[in-house]
Amino acid sequence: MTVAPTLPGAVTVRAPAKVNLELRVGPRRPDGFHDLATVFQAVSLHDEISVTRWDEWQVVPAGTYAALIPTDGANLAVRAARLIAEQWDVDEKLSIRIDKDIPVAGGMAGGSADAAATLLACDQLWGLGLMRDELAELAATLGSDVPFPLTGGNAMGSGRGDQLAPVLARGTFHWVFAISDVGLSTPAVYAECDRLRDQNGGATEVPEPQVSSELMAALRSGDPVALGAALHNDLEPAAFSLRPDLKELRDAGVEFGALGGIVSGSGPTVAFLTESHEASLDLSVSLAAADLCRDLRRAKGPVHGAHVVGAPRATE
Ligand code: C5P
């Protein structure tokens, strides 16, 4: 066991992945985005970001998916750090260690979690004392999914998905995430959603998106059976159209006893809700035997949003 290098004086922040329990997509807006009505749940797969003052910008990859982390300026964590430095006139550069345990390009908002964690870590390192809503505003400029990992728990998202409101919920839910070999591009999935809607009578006639009362009731009651039945994703037909193998995977998981199966966000990760921790173990075994995906991860939700931790976790 080795601990990937973390430099003295580092601030470490842990941020969670998300699953969209419901994702309703409105018509395409003139700016190319879509209004959403969505319910996020933060789940117990976490990335950790450690920031330290350094004489140049650098990304130090670590963790399960280290090999898949972009180390250039395109990394959303670097963009987040540069943004906050620029806005608050901080003339410093950082070494940013990213310990990645959230599947990459999977619809679980791993890059967004890194950006959210970096904002909070920079706030601490530089002693800026920003309020949560100031951080959320910066987060929204980096991407639609960046504000949620700051908040965590369960939340309703509107606008581009970046305007958050708390959701009343009880209980803990047990998930299995089936991870694909190849990523799916978010803009491509939204474009396919528009194309399918045009083909089926016109994307302009799509109603304003609204979260269902069934889903809200299921969260309030903490009933996994009701939640499984209420899971919904408007992007799913588009993800299935681009990747028919995902439908096969979803159907297999439901046949193996999942309470519900859904493409997570814009995919390609498929999320399965199960009755209990034991049921999630059983489902993982069945899905692994069926050999329909590259990797399987179990997690529970909801969990807390981004928070400072004392020391980074040890990695293999
Ligand atoms: O905000 P984010 O960078 O995550 O968005 C990536 C892409 O996903 C956008 O360029 C757009 O094509 C699509 N998108 C959308 N409507 C949203 C969020 C994302 O069309 N509400």
PDB file of N, CA and C in Angstrom, residues 19-116:
ATOM      1  N   VAL A  19     -26.677  10.279  -8.686  1.00  0.00           N
ATOM      2  CA  VAL A  19     -27.545   9.611  -9.650  1.00  0.00           C
ATOM      3  C   VAL A  19     -28.784  10.493  -9.775  1.00  0.00           C
ATOM      4  N   ASN A  20     -29.323  10.593 -10.996  1.00  0.00           N
ATOM      5  CA  ASN A  20     -30.591  11.315 -11.178  1.00  0.00           C
ATOM      6  C   ASN A  20     -31.713  10.308 -10.995  1.00  0.00           C
ATOM      7  N   LEU A  21     -32.511  10.491  -9.933  1.00  0.00           N
ATOM      8  CA  LEU A  21     -33.639   9.588  -9.687  1.00  0.00           C
ATOM      9  C   LEU A  21     -34.720   9.825 -10.734  1.00  0.00           C
ATOM     10  N   GLU A  22     -34.836  11.078 -11.111  1.00  0.00           N
ATOM     11  CA  GLU A  22     -35.768  11.457 -12.175  1.00  0.00           C
ATOM     12  C   GLU A  22     -35.090  12.556 -12.975  1.00  0.00           C
ATOM     13  N   LEU A  23     -35.215  12.468 -14.292  1.00  0.00           N
ATOM     14  CA  LEU A  23     -34.644  13.498 -15.163  1.00  0.00           C
ATOM     15  C   LEU A  23     -35.651  13.783 -16.261  1.00  0.00           C
ATOM     16  N   ARG A  24     -36.307  14.933 -16.139  1.00  0.00           N
ATOM     17  CA  ARG A  24     -37.288  15.366 -17.150  1.00  0.00           C
ATOM     18  C   ARG A  24     -36.643  16.478 -17.955  1.00  0.00           C
ATOM     19  N   VAL A  25     -36.663  16.332 -19.275  1.00  0.00           N
ATOM     20  CA  VAL A  25     -35.969  17.263 -20.161  1.00  0.00           C
ATOM     21  C   VAL A  25     -36.992  18.054 -20.959  1.00  0.00           C
ATOM     22  N   GLY A  26     -36.945  19.373 -20.843  1.00  0.00           N
ATOM     23  CA  GLY A  26     -37.851  20.246 -21.584  1.00  0.00           C
ATOM     24  C   GLY A  26     -37.356  20.463 -23.009  1.00  0.00           C
ATOM     25  N   PRO A  27     -38.016  21.374 -23.748  1.00  0.00           N
ATOM     26  CA  PRO A  27     -37.594  21.639 -25.124  1.00  0.00           C
ATOM     27  C   PRO A  27     -36.206  22.275 -25.173  1.00  0.00           C
ATOM     28  N   ARG A  28     -35.551  22.140 -26.315  1.00  0.00           N
ATOM     29  CA  ARG A  28     -34.240  22.757 -26.517  1.00  0.00           C
ATOM     30  C   ARG A  28     -34.419  24.270 -26.478  1.00  0.00           C
ATOM     31  N   ARG A  29     -33.583  24.971 -25.718  1.00  0.00           N
ATOM     32  CA  ARG A  29     -33.682  26.431 -25.611  1.00  0.00           C
ATOM     33  C   ARG A  29     -32.854  27.086 -26.715  1.00  0.00           C
ATOM     34  N   PRO A  30     -33.069  28.380 -26.958  1.00  0.00           N
ATOM     35  CA  PRO A  30     -32.272  29.057 -27.987  1.00  0.00           C
ATOM     36  C   PRO A  30     -30.764  28.992 -27.700  1.00  0.00           C
ATOM     37  N   ASP A  31     -30.357  28.906 -26.421  1.00  0.00           N
ATOM     38  CA  ASP A  31     -28.922  28.833 -26.118  1.00  0.00           C
ATOM     39  C   ASP A  31     -28.366  27.408 -26.245  1.00  0.00           C
ATOM     40  N   GLY A  32     -29.202  26.469 -26.698  1.00  0.00           N
ATOM     41  CA  GLY A  32     -28.718  25.100 -26.922  1.00  0.00           C
ATOM     42  C   GLY A  32     -28.915  24.193 -25.715  1.00  0.00           C
ATOM     43  N   PHE A  33     -29.143  24.779 -24.543  1.00  0.00           N
ATOM     44  CA  PHE A  33     -29.389  23.958 -23.350  1.00  0.00           C
ATOM     45  C   PHE A  33     -30.864  23.557 -23.296  1.00  0.00           C
ATOM     46  N   HIS A  34     -31.198  22.714 -22.339  1.00  0.00           N
ATOM     47  CA  HIS A  34     -32.574  22.279 -22.123  1.00  0.00           C
ATOM     48  C   HIS A  34     -32.946  22.573 -20.683  1.00  0.00           C
ATOM     49  N   ASP A  35     -34.164  23.074 -20.471  1.00  0.00           N
ATOM     50  CA  ASP A  35     -34.629  23.199 -19.088  1.00  0.00           C
ATOM     51  C   ASP A  35     -34.874  21.808 -18.540  1.00  0.00           C
ATOM     52  N   LEU A  36     -34.477  21.619 -17.301  1.00  0.00           N
ATOM     53  CA  LEU A  36     -34.621  20.307 -16.673  1.00  0.00           C
ATOM     54  C   LEU A  36     -35.488  20.407 -15.432  1.00  0.00           C
ATOM     55  N   ALA A  37     -36.125  19.303 -15.104  1.00  0.00           N
ATOM     56  CA  ALA A  37     -36.654  19.109 -13.754  1.00  0.00           C
ATOM     57  C   ALA A  37     -36.062  17.782 -13.322  1.00  0.00           C
ATOM     58  N   THR A  38     -35.226  17.812 -12.323  1.00  0.00           N
ATOM     59  CA  THR A  38     -34.518  16.592 -11.962  1.00  0.00           C
ATOM     60  C   THR A  38     -34.426  16.453 -10.445  1.00  0.00           C
ATOM     61  N   VAL A  39     -34.264  15.219  -9.994  1.00  0.00           N
ATOM     62  CA  VAL A  39     -33.996  14.980  -8.575  1.00  0.00           C
ATOM     63  C   VAL A  39     -32.684  14.217  -8.488  1.00  0.00           C
ATOM     64  N   PHE A  40     -31.734  14.841  -7.793  1.00  0.00           N
ATOM     65  CA  PHE A  40     -30.415  14.231  -7.619  1.00  0.00           C
ATOM     66  C   PHE A  40     -30.360  13.502  -6.281  1.00  0.00           C
ATOM     67  N   GLN A  41     -29.612  12.419  -6.249  1.00  0.00           N
ATOM     68  CA  GLN A  41     -29.233  11.821  -4.965  1.00  0.00           C
ATOM     69  C   GLN A  41     -27.714  11.623  -4.981  1.00  0.00           C
ATOM     70  N   ALA A  42     -27.050  12.086  -3.917  1.00  0.00           N
ATOM     71  CA  ALA A  42     -25.603  11.884  -3.789  1.00  0.00           C
ATOM     72  C   ALA A  42     -25.370  10.466  -3.278  1.00  0.00           C
ATOM     73  N   VAL A  43     -24.408   9.756  -3.878  1.00  0.00           N
ATOM     74  CA  VAL A  43     -24.151   8.359  -3.502  1.00  0.00           C
ATOM     75  C   VAL A  43     -22.687   8.175  -3.074  1.00  0.00           C
ATOM     76  N   SER A  44     -22.458   7.055  -2.362  1.00  0.00           N
ATOM     77  CA  SER A  44     -21.184   6.889  -1.643  1.00  0.00           C
ATOM     78  C   SER A  44     -20.026   6.398  -2.519  1.00  0.00           C
ATOM     79  N   LEU A  45     -19.858   7.018  -3.674  1.00  0.00           N
ATOM     80  CA  LEU A  45     -18.618   6.879  -4.445  1.00  0.00           C
ATOM     81  C   LEU A  45     -18.026   8.279  -4.428  1.00  0.00           C
ATOM     82  N   HIS A  46     -16.773   8.402  -3.994  1.00  0.00           N
ATOM     83  CA  HIS A  46     -16.216   9.740  -3.774  1.00  0.00           C
ATOM     84  C   HIS A  46     -14.893   9.939  -4.503  1.00  0.00           C
ATOM     85  N   ASP A  47     -14.707  11.148  -5.002  1.00  0.00           N
ATOM     86  CA  ASP A  47     -13.374  11.596  -5.401  1.00  0.00           C
ATOM     87  C   ASP A  47     -12.829  12.467  -4.283  1.00  0.00           C
ATOM     88  N   GLU A  48     -11.504  12.497  -4.179  1.00  0.00           N
ATOM     89  CA  GLU A  48     -10.869  13.401  -3.208  1.00  0.00           C
ATOM     90  C   GLU A  48      -9.892  14.314  -3.933  1.00  0.00           C
ATOM     91  N   ILE A  49      -9.987  15.571  -3.600  1.00  0.00           N
ATOM     92  CA  ILE A  49      -9.114  16.584  -4.201  1.00  0.00           C
ATOM     93  C   ILE A  49      -8.226  17.154  -3.101  1.00  0.00           C
ATOM     94  N   SER A  50      -6.902  17.181  -3.341  1.00  0.00           N
ATOM     95  CA  SER A  50      -5.991  17.854  -2.399  1.00  0.00           C
ATOM     96  C   SER A  50      -5.288  18.976  -3.135  1.00  0.00           C
ATOM     97  N   VAL A  51      -5.381  20.170  -2.605  1.00  0.00           N
ATOM     98  CA  VAL A  51      -4.720  21.307  -3.257  1.00  0.00           C
ATOM     99  C   VAL A  51      -3.586  21.831  -2.374  1.00  0.00           C
ATOM    100  N   THR A  52      -2.474  22.184  -3.017  1.00  0.00           N
ATOM    101  CA  THR A  52      -1.303  22.745  -2.330  1.00  0.00           C
ATOM    102  C   THR A  52      -0.715  23.850  -3.203  1.00  0.00           C
ATOM    103  N   ARG A  53      -0.167  24.871  -2.557  1.00  0.00           N
ATOM    104  CA  ARG A  53       0.524  25.913  -3.330  1.00  0.00           C
ATOM    105  C   ARG A  53       1.714  25.273  -4.056  1.00  0.00           C
ATOM    106  N   TRP A  54       1.937  25.693  -5.294  1.00  0.00           N
ATOM    107  CA  TRP A  54       2.983  25.068  -6.116  1.00  0.00           C
ATOM    108  C   TRP A  54       3.505  26.123  -7.078  1.00  0.00           C
ATOM    109  N   ASP A  55       4.692  25.891  -7.705  1.00  0.00           N
ATOM    110  CA  ASP A  55       5.208  26.973  -8.559  1.00  0.00           C
ATOM    111  C   ASP A  55       4.693  26.904  -9.994  1.00  0.00           C
ATOM    112  N   GLU A  56       3.888  25.888 -10.291  1.00  0.00           N
ATOM    113  CA  GLU A  56       3.185  25.858 -11.582  1.00  0.00           C
ATOM    114  C   GLU A  56       1.897  25.052 -11.392  1.00  0.00           C
ATOM    115  N   TRP A  57       0.969  25.200 -12.365  1.00  0.00           N
ATOM    116  CA  TRP A  57      -0.263  24.410 -12.280  1.00  0.00           C
ATOM    117  C   TRP A  57       0.063  22.958 -12.594  1.00  0.00           C
ATOM    118  N   GLN A  58      -0.358  22.044 -11.736  1.00  0.00           N
ATOM    119  CA  GLN A  58      -0.168  20.628 -12.064  1.00  0.00           C
ATOM    120  C   GLN A  58      -1.304  19.780 -11.507  1.00  0.00           C
ATOM    121  N   VAL A  59      -1.591  18.679 -12.236  1.00  0.00           N
ATOM    122  CA  VAL A  59      -2.582  17.707 -11.764  1.00  0.00           C
ATOM    123  C   VAL A  59      -1.837  16.416 -11.443  1.00  0.00           C
ATOM    124  N   VAL A  60      -2.041  15.893 -10.249  1.00  0.00           N
ATOM    125  CA  VAL A  60      -1.421  14.623  -9.849  1.00  0.00           C
ATOM    126  C   VAL A  60      -2.537  13.571  -9.757  1.00  0.00           C
ATOM    127  N   PRO A  61      -2.602  12.655 -10.735  1.00  0.00           N
ATOM    128  CA  PRO A  61      -3.682  11.651 -10.715  1.00  0.00           C
ATOM    129  C   PRO A  61      -3.412  10.544  -9.706  1.00  0.00           C
ATOM    130  N   ALA A  62      -4.481  10.062  -9.073  1.00  0.00           N
ATOM    131  CA  ALA A  62      -4.366   8.956  -8.114  1.00  0.00           C
ATOM    132  C   ALA A  62      -5.692   8.210  -8.088  1.00  0.00           C
ATOM    133  N   GLY A  63      -5.714   7.048  -7.420  1.00  0.00           N
ATOM    134  CA  GLY A  63      -6.963   6.320  -7.186  1.00  0.00           C
ATOM    135  C   GLY A  63      -7.326   5.338  -8.293  1.00  0.00           C
ATOM    136  N   THR A  64      -8.525   4.757  -8.159  1.00  0.00           N
ATOM    137  CA  THR A  64      -9.002   3.674  -9.027  1.00  0.00           C
ATOM    138  C   THR A  64      -8.904   4.025 -10.515  1.00  0.00           C
ATOM    139  N   TYR A  65      -9.318   5.247 -10.850  1.00  0.00           N
ATOM    140  CA  TYR A  65      -9.374   5.617 -12.266  1.00  0.00           C
ATOM    141  C   TYR A  65      -8.301   6.661 -12.617  1.00  0.00           C
ATOM    142  N   ALA A  66      -7.143   6.594 -11.939  1.00  0.00           N
ATOM    143  CA  ALA A  66      -6.066   7.581 -12.154  1.00  0.00           C
ATOM    144  C   ALA A  66      -5.705   7.709 -13.631  1.00  0.00           C
ATOM    145  N   ALA A  67      -5.656   6.567 -14.323  1.00  0.00           N
ATOM    146  CA  ALA A  67      -5.179   6.575 -15.711  1.00  0.00           C
ATOM    147  C   ALA A  67      -6.114   7.356 -16.633  1.00  0.00           C
ATOM    148  N   LEU A  68      -7.362   7.603 -16.204  1.00  0.00           N
ATOM    149  CA  LEU A  68      -8.340   8.261 -17.080  1.00  0.00           C
ATOM    150  C   LEU A  68      -8.481   9.756 -16.801  1.00  0.00           C
ATOM    151  N   ILE A  69      -7.659  10.287 -15.884  1.00  0.00           N
ATOM    152  CA  ILE A  69      -7.797  11.699 -15.510  1.00  0.00           C
ATOM    153  C   ILE A  69      -7.004  12.577 -16.476  1.00  0.00           C
ATOM    154  N   PRO A  70      -7.664  13.546 -17.152  1.00  0.00           N
ATOM    155  CA  PRO A  70      -6.886  14.466 -17.993  1.00  0.00           C
ATOM    156  C   PRO A  70      -6.012  15.363 -17.106  1.00  0.00           C
ATOM    157  N   THR A  71      -4.751  15.544 -17.485  1.00  0.00           N
ATOM    158  CA  THR A  71      -3.850  16.294 -16.600  1.00  0.00           C
ATOM    159  C   THR A  71      -3.560  17.692 -17.153  1.00  0.00           C
ATOM    160  N   ASP A  72      -4.259  18.101 -18.202  1.00  0.00           N
ATOM    161  CA  ASP A  72      -4.019  19.434 -18.761  1.00  0.00           C
ATOM    162  C   ASP A  72      -5.062  20.437 -18.265  1.00  0.00           C
ATOM    163  N   GLY A  73      -5.033  21.629 -18.852  1.00  0.00           N
ATOM    164  CA  GLY A  73      -5.925  22.711 -18.435  1.00  0.00           C
ATOM    165  C   GLY A  73      -7.395  22.412 -18.704  1.00  0.00           C
ATOM    166  N   ALA A  74      -7.681  21.346 -19.488  1.00  0.00           N
ATOM    167  CA  ALA A  74      -9.076  20.990 -19.781  1.00  0.00           C
ATOM    168  C   ALA A  74      -9.727  20.335 -18.565  1.00  0.00           C
ATOM    169  N   ASN A  75      -8.909  19.896 -17.611  1.00  0.00           N
ATOM    170  CA  ASN A  75      -9.465  19.267 -16.403  1.00  0.00           C
ATOM    171  C   ASN A  75     -10.349  20.279 -15.669  1.00  0.00           C
ATOM    172  N   LEU A  76     -11.559  19.841 -15.345  1.00  0.00           N
ATOM    173  CA  LEU A  76     -12.536  20.757 -14.726  1.00  0.00           C
ATOM    174  C   LEU A  76     -12.062  21.247 -13.355  1.00  0.00           C
ATOM    175  N   ALA A  77     -11.244  20.455 -12.667  1.00  0.00           N
ATOM    176  CA  ALA A  77     -10.712  20.881 -11.366  1.00  0.00           C
ATOM    177  C   ALA A  77      -9.750  22.057 -11.556  1.00  0.00           C
ATOM    178  N   VAL A  78      -8.915  21.984 -12.593  1.00  0.00           N
ATOM    179  CA  VAL A  78      -7.980  23.087 -12.877  1.00  0.00           C
ATOM    180  C   VAL A  78      -8.771  24.332 -13.266  1.00  0.00           C
ATOM    181  N   ARG A  79      -9.805  24.135 -14.085  1.00  0.00           N
ATOM    182  CA  ARG A  79     -10.624  25.295 -14.484  1.00  0.00           C
ATOM    183  C   ARG A  79     -11.303  25.921 -13.268  1.00  0.00           C
ATOM    184  N   ALA A  80     -11.739  25.080 -12.334  1.00  0.00           N
ATOM    185  CA  ALA A  80     -12.387  25.596 -11.120  1.00  0.00           C
ATOM    186  C   ALA A  80     -11.393  26.416 -10.295  1.00  0.00           C
ATOM    187  N   ALA A  81     -10.169  25.906 -10.137  1.00  0.00           N
ATOM    188  CA  ALA A  81      -9.156  26.604  -9.329  1.00  0.00           C
ATOM    189  C   ALA A  81      -8.765  27.931  -9.979  1.00  0.00           C
ATOM    190  N   ARG A  82      -8.587  27.896 -11.294  1.00  0.00           N
ATOM    191  CA  ARG A  82      -8.211  29.135 -12.001  1.00  0.00           C
ATOM    192  C   ARG A  82      -9.331  30.175 -11.911  1.00  0.00           C
ATOM    193  N   LEU A  83     -10.572  29.693 -11.997  1.00  0.00           N
ATOM    194  CA  LEU A  83     -11.724  30.602 -11.923  1.00  0.00           C
ATOM    195  C   LEU A  83     -11.771  31.310 -10.575  1.00  0.00           C
ATOM    196  N   ILE A  84     -11.624  30.554  -9.518  1.00  0.00           N
ATOM    197  CA  ILE A  84     -11.736  31.148  -8.173  1.00  0.00           C
ATOM    198  C   ILE A  84     -10.529  32.067  -7.914  1.00  0.00           C
ATOM    199  N   ALA A  85      -9.351  31.691  -8.419  1.00  0.00           N
ATOM    200  CA  ALA A  85      -8.149  32.534  -8.261  1.00  0.00           C
ATOM    201  C   ALA A  85      -8.356  33.872  -8.976  1.00  0.00           C
ATOM    202  N   GLU A  86      -8.901  33.781 -10.189  1.00  0.00           N
ATOM    203  CA  GLU A  86      -9.103  34.980 -10.998  1.00  0.00           C
ATOM    204  C   GLU A  86     -10.139  35.909 -10.339  1.00  0.00           C
ATOM    205  N   GLN A  87     -11.238  35.323  -9.866  1.00  0.00           N
ATOM    206  CA  GLN A  87     -12.318  36.134  -9.290  1.00  0.00           C
ATOM    207  C   GLN A  87     -11.901  36.822  -7.997  1.00  0.00           C
ATOM    208  N   TRP A  88     -11.017  36.174  -7.238  1.00  0.00           N
ATOM    209  CA  TRP A  88     -10.604  36.759  -5.953  1.00  0.00           C
ATOM    210  C   TRP A  88      -9.161  37.247  -5.966  1.00  0.00           C
ATOM    211  N   ASP A  89      -8.631  37.476  -7.188  1.00  0.00           N
ATOM    212  CA  ASP A  89      -7.298  38.068  -7.341  1.00  0.00           C
ATOM    213  C   ASP A  89      -6.226  37.343  -6.548  1.00  0.00           C
ATOM    214  N   VAL A  90      -6.249  36.032  -6.588  1.00  0.00           N
ATOM    215  CA  VAL A  90      -5.205  35.259  -5.903  1.00  0.00           C
ATOM    216  C   VAL A  90      -4.141  34.912  -6.940  1.00  0.00           C
ATOM    217  N   ASP A  91      -2.920  35.420  -6.739  1.00  0.00           N
ATOM    218  CA  ASP A  91      -1.865  35.209  -7.724  1.00  0.00           C
ATOM    219  C   ASP A  91      -1.008  34.012  -7.304  1.00  0.00           C
ATOM    220  N   GLU A  92      -1.618  32.839  -7.291  1.00  0.00           N
ATOM    221  CA  GLU A  92      -0.886  31.634  -6.901  1.00  0.00           C
ATOM    222  C   GLU A  92      -1.256  30.492  -7.834  1.00  0.00           C
ATOM    223  N   LYS A  93      -0.337  29.534  -7.919  1.00  0.00           N
ATOM    224  CA  LYS A  93      -0.621  28.332  -8.713  1.00  0.00           C
ATOM    225  C   LYS A  93      -0.695  27.143  -7.758  1.00  0.00           C
ATOM    226  N   LEU A  94      -1.347  26.078  -8.223  1.00  0.00           N
ATOM    227  CA  LEU A  94      -1.600  24.957  -7.321  1.00  0.00           C
ATOM    228  C   LEU A  94      -1.201  23.614  -7.928  1.00  0.00           C
ATOM    229  N   SER A  95      -0.804  22.728  -7.046  1.00  0.00           N
ATOM    230  CA  SER A  95      -0.737  21.309  -7.382  1.00  0.00           C
ATOM    231  C   SER A  95      -2.071  20.719  -6.924  1.00  0.00           C
ATOM    232  N   ILE A  96      -2.778  20.057  -7.847  1.00  0.00           N
ATOM    233  CA  ILE A  96      -4.099  19.502  -7.527  1.00  0.00           C
ATOM    234  C   ILE A  96      -4.021  17.979  -7.665  1.00  0.00           C
ATOM    235  N   ARG A  97      -4.075  17.309  -6.544  1.00  0.00           N
ATOM    236  CA  ARG A  97      -4.077  15.841  -6.579  1.00  0.00           C
ATOM    237  C   ARG A  97      -5.522  15.380  -6.640  1.00  0.00           C
ATOM    238  N   ILE A  98      -5.829  14.549  -7.649  1.00  0.00           N
ATOM    239  CA  ILE A  98      -7.195  14.039  -7.814  1.00  0.00           C
ATOM    240  C   ILE A  98      -7.173  12.535  -7.582  1.00  0.00           C
ATOM    241  N   ASP A  99      -7.825  12.116  -6.509  1.00  0.00           N
ATOM    242  CA  ASP A  99      -7.942  10.686  -6.219  1.00  0.00           C
ATOM    243  C   ASP A  99      -9.323  10.255  -6.705  1.00  0.00           C
ATOM    244  N   LYS A 100      -9.332   9.549  -7.838  1.00  0.00           N
ATOM    245  CA  LYS A 100     -10.600   9.324  -8.552  1.00  0.00           C
ATOM    246  C   LYS A 100     -11.158   7.932  -8.301  1.00  0.00           C
ATOM    247  N   ASP A 101     -12.321   7.908  -7.645  1.00  0.00           N
ATOM    248  CA  ASP A 101     -13.027   6.648  -7.428  1.00  0.00           C
ATOM    249  C   ASP A 101     -14.417   6.676  -8.070  1.00  0.00           C
ATOM    250  N   ILE A 102     -14.774   7.834  -8.668  1.00  0.00           N
ATOM    251  CA  ILE A 102     -16.061   7.949  -9.375  1.00  0.00           C
ATOM    252  C   ILE A 102     -15.809   7.569 -10.838  1.00  0.00           C
ATOM    253  N   PRO A 103     -16.597   6.636 -11.374  1.00  0.00           N
ATOM    254  CA  PRO A 103     -16.400   6.237 -12.768  1.00  0.00           C
ATOM    255  C   PRO A 103     -16.341   7.447 -13.702  1.00  0.00           C
ATOM    256  N   VAL A 104     -15.419   7.397 -14.669  1.00  0.00           N
ATOM    257  CA  VAL A 104     -15.176   8.535 -15.560  1.00  0.00           C
ATOM    258  C   VAL A 104     -16.148   8.503 -16.738  1.00  0.00           C
ATOM    259  N   ALA A 105     -16.631   9.675 -17.161  1.00  0.00           N
ATOM    260  CA  ALA A 105     -17.540   9.829 -18.317  1.00  0.00           C
ATOM    261  C   ALA A 105     -18.729   8.882 -18.219  1.00  0.00           C
ATOM    262  N   GLY A 106     -19.297   8.788 -17.019  1.00  0.00           N
ATOM    263  CA  GLY A 106     -20.328   7.774 -16.804  1.00  0.00           C
ATOM    264  C   GLY A 106     -21.712   8.297 -16.513  1.00  0.00           C
ATOM    265  N   GLY A 107     -21.917   9.619 -16.495  1.00  0.00           N
ATOM    266  CA  GLY A 107     -23.234  10.131 -16.107  1.00  0.00           C
ATOM    267  C   GLY A 107     -23.399  10.210 -14.603  1.00  0.00           C
ATOM    268  N   MET A 108     -22.255  10.118 -13.875  1.00  0.00           N
ATOM    269  CA  MET A 108     -22.318  10.214 -12.414  1.00  0.00           C
ATOM    270  C   MET A 108     -21.689  11.506 -11.912  1.00  0.00           C
ATOM    271  N   ALA A 109     -21.367  12.388 -12.845  1.00  0.00           N
ATOM    272  CA  ALA A 109     -20.878  13.737 -12.525  1.00  0.00           C
ATOM    273  C   ALA A 109     -19.552  13.731 -11.754  1.00  0.00           C
ATOM    274  N   GLY A 110     -18.661  12.822 -12.130  1.00  0.00           N
ATOM    275  CA  GLY A 110     -17.356  12.755 -11.467  1.00  0.00           C
ATOM    276  C   GLY A 110     -16.520  14.015 -11.688  1.00  0.00           C
ATOM    277  N   GLY A 111     -16.484  14.495 -12.916  1.00  0.00           N
ATOM    278  CA  GLY A 111     -15.740  15.725 -13.209  1.00  0.00           C
ATOM    279  C   GLY A 111     -16.340  16.906 -12.453  1.00  0.00           C
ATOM    280  N   SER A 112     -17.655  16.912 -12.349  1.00  0.00           N
ATOM    281  CA  SER A 112     -18.343  17.987 -11.619  1.00  0.00           C
ATOM    282  C   SER A 112     -18.021  17.910 -10.129  1.00  0.00           C
ATOM    283  N   ALA A 113     -17.947  16.683  -9.592  1.00  0.00           N
ATOM    284  CA  ALA A 113     -17.592  16.517  -8.174  1.00  0.00           C
ATOM    285  C   ALA A 113     -16.183  17.071  -7.929  1.00  0.00           C
ATOM    286  N   ASP A 114     -15.270  16.819  -8.872  1.00  0.00           N
ATOM    287  CA  ASP A 114     -13.896  17.319  -8.721  1.00  0.00           C
ATOM    288  C   ASP A 114     -13.873  18.846  -8.722  1.00  0.00           C
ATOM    289  N   ALA A 115     -14.665  19.431  -9.617  1.00  0.00           N
ATOM    290  CA  ALA A 115     -14.712  20.898  -9.696  1.00  0.00           C
ATOM    291  C   ALA A 115     -15.293  21.478  -8.402  1.00  0.00           C
ATOM    292  N   ALA A 116     -16.379  20.871  -7.914  1.00  0.00           N
ATOM    293  CA  ALA A 116     -17.009  21.351  -6.682  1.00  0.00           C
ATOM    294  C   ALA A 116     -16.034  21.237  -5.510  1.00  0.00           C
TER     295      ALA A 116
END
